[in-house]
Amino acid sequence: MDIKRFETGPRMSQAVVHNGTVYLAGQVGNAGDDVATQTSQALASVDRLLELAGTDKTRILSATVWLADMADFPKMNAVWDKWAPQGNTPARATGEAKLATPDYLVEVIVIAAL
């Protein structure tokens, strides 16, 4: 079975397609912006990469959201709830983690069907 990679760099690809499934790397917003803005930016990257791979957010199977601080959960959810396709919401988990830099407040990881 073929494997297609999108936006491949020396360390990772932003999206990989295999066997009808799209795997996205963790998507973040602009370091230093507030959590709502970073969430919007990360979700816009998800939309862009899914389109590049040939699918969209209505086909997301699961999402993992990492927050630098769980106190930001309501702010992230407010953005997520406006973005998530009602009637096609994915399975989702959210947890707290130290991200690549303290300026990142949220990271979104998605798996979707083609």
GROMACS .gro file of C-alpha atoms in nm:
model
  114
    1MET     CA    1   0.000   0.000   0.000
    2ASP     CA    2   0.120   0.345  -0.087
    3ILE     CA    3   0.217   0.601   0.173
    4LYS     CA    4   0.177   0.969   0.081
    5ARG     CA    5   0.354   1.237   0.282
    6PHE     CA    6   0.275   1.607   0.278
    7GLU     CA    7   0.499   1.898   0.379
    8THR     CA    8   0.786   1.666   0.459
    9GLY     CA    9   1.089   1.809   0.635
   10PRO     CA   10   1.406   1.661   0.779
   11ARG     CA   11   1.234   1.575   1.110
   12MET     CA   12   0.873   1.501   1.022
   13SER     CA   13   0.587   1.530   0.777
   14GLN     CA   14   0.286   1.747   0.857
   15ALA     CA   15   0.049   1.483   0.718
   16VAL     CA   16   0.081   1.117   0.621
   17VAL     CA   17  -0.183   0.915   0.435
   18HIS     CA   18  -0.191   0.537   0.449
   19ASN     CA   19  -0.467   0.287   0.385
   20GLY     CA   20  -0.741   0.553   0.367
   21THR     CA   21  -0.637   0.724   0.690
   22VAL     CA   22  -0.476   1.067   0.737
   23TYR     CA   23  -0.243   1.123   1.031
   24LEU     CA   24  -0.153   1.483   1.115
   25ALA     CA   25   0.146   1.600   1.311
   26GLY     CA   26   0.066   1.815   1.613
   27GLN     CA   27  -0.061   2.154   1.498
   28VAL     CA   28   0.008   2.470   1.694
   29GLY     CA   29  -0.058   2.840   1.656
   30ASN     CA   30   0.179   3.133   1.682
   31ALA     CA   31   0.395   3.111   1.992
   32GLY     CA   32   0.310   3.389   2.234
   33ASP     CA   33  -0.052   3.441   2.124
   34ASP     CA   34  -0.331   3.370   2.374
   35VAL     CA   35  -0.480   3.020   2.393
   36ALA     CA   36  -0.797   3.106   2.198
   37THR     CA   37  -0.595   3.255   1.913
   38GLN     CA   38  -0.351   2.963   1.912
   39THR     CA   39  -0.643   2.719   1.907
   40SER     CA   40  -0.800   2.897   1.609
   41GLN     CA   41  -0.467   2.895   1.427
   42ALA     CA   42  -0.403   2.527   1.500
   43LEU     CA   43  -0.751   2.431   1.381
   44ALA     CA   44  -0.702   2.636   1.063
   45SER     CA   45  -0.384   2.433   1.002
   46VAL     CA   46  -0.583   2.113   1.057
   47ASP     CA   47  -0.838   2.228   0.797
   48ARG     CA   48  -0.564   2.318   0.548
   49LEU     CA   49  -0.377   1.989   0.588
   50LEU     CA   50  -0.691   1.779   0.567
   51GLU     CA   51  -0.786   1.957   0.244
   52LEU     CA   52  -0.435   1.900   0.109
   53ALA     CA   53  -0.474   1.529   0.184
   54GLY     CA   54  -0.817   1.517   0.018
   55THR     CA   55  -1.057   1.517   0.312
   56ASP     CA   56  -1.210   1.756   0.568
   57LYS     CA   57  -1.300   1.794   0.934
   58THR     CA   58  -1.628   1.602   0.897
   59ARG     CA   59  -1.410   1.292   0.848
   60ILE     CA   60  -1.198   1.331   1.163
   61LEU     CA   61  -1.197   1.008   1.360
   62SER     CA   62  -1.010   1.123   1.668
   63ALA     CA   63  -0.837   1.429   1.806
   64THR     CA   64  -0.593   1.475   2.091
   65VAL     CA   65  -0.559   1.822   2.238
   66TRP     CA   66  -0.265   1.907   2.462
   67LEU     CA   67  -0.287   2.218   2.678
   68ALA     CA   68   0.006   2.372   2.863
   69ASP     CA   69  -0.241   2.455   3.142
   70MET     CA   70  -0.576   2.283   3.199
   71ALA     CA   71  -0.706   2.616   3.330
   72ASP     CA   72  -0.730   2.708   2.959
   73PHE     CA   73  -0.972   2.419   2.891
   74PRO     CA   74  -1.285   2.643   2.872
   75LYS     CA   75  -1.115   2.894   2.640
   76MET     CA   76  -0.992   2.620   2.407
   77ASN     CA   77  -1.335   2.451   2.412
   78ALA     CA   78  -1.509   2.776   2.317
   79VAL     CA   79  -1.304   2.787   1.996
   80TRP     CA   80  -1.330   2.411   1.937
   81ASP     CA   81  -1.710   2.413   1.977
   82LYS     CA   82  -1.749   2.680   1.706
   83TRP     CA   83  -1.516   2.487   1.474
   84ALA     CA   84  -1.624   2.126   1.532
   85PRO     CA   85  -1.868   1.989   1.273
   86GLN     CA   86  -2.189   1.929   1.468
   87GLY     CA   87  -2.321   1.581   1.401
   88ASN     CA   88  -1.970   1.469   1.300
   89THR     CA   89  -1.768   1.545   1.612
   90PRO     CA   90  -1.472   1.309   1.658
   91ALA     CA   91  -1.364   1.110   1.957
   92ARG     CA   92  -1.142   1.347   2.156
   93ALA     CA   93  -0.905   1.349   2.449
   94THR     CA   94  -0.756   1.654   2.618
   95GLY     CA   95  -0.465   1.658   2.858
   96GLU     CA   96  -0.204   1.883   3.008
   97ALA     CA   97   0.156   1.864   2.889
   98LYS     CA   98   0.471   2.068   2.860
   99LEU     CA   99   0.482   2.167   2.494
  100ALA     CA  100   0.788   2.235   2.276
  101THR     CA  101   0.825   2.586   2.415
  102PRO     CA  102   0.646   2.764   2.702
  103ASP     CA  103   0.505   3.006   2.442
  104TYR     CA  104   0.290   2.727   2.296
  105LEU     CA  105  -0.033   2.689   2.489
  106VAL     CA  106  -0.218   2.429   2.280
  107GLU     CA  107  -0.137   2.152   2.031
  108VAL     CA  108  -0.393   1.956   1.828
  109ILE     CA  109  -0.328   1.609   1.682
  110VAL     CA  110  -0.581   1.461   1.440
  111ILE     CA  111  -0.648   1.130   1.266
  112ALA     CA  112  -0.905   1.137   0.984
  113ALA     CA  113  -1.052   0.914   0.716
  114LEU     CA  114  -1.013   1.004   0.350
   0.00000   0.00000   0.00000
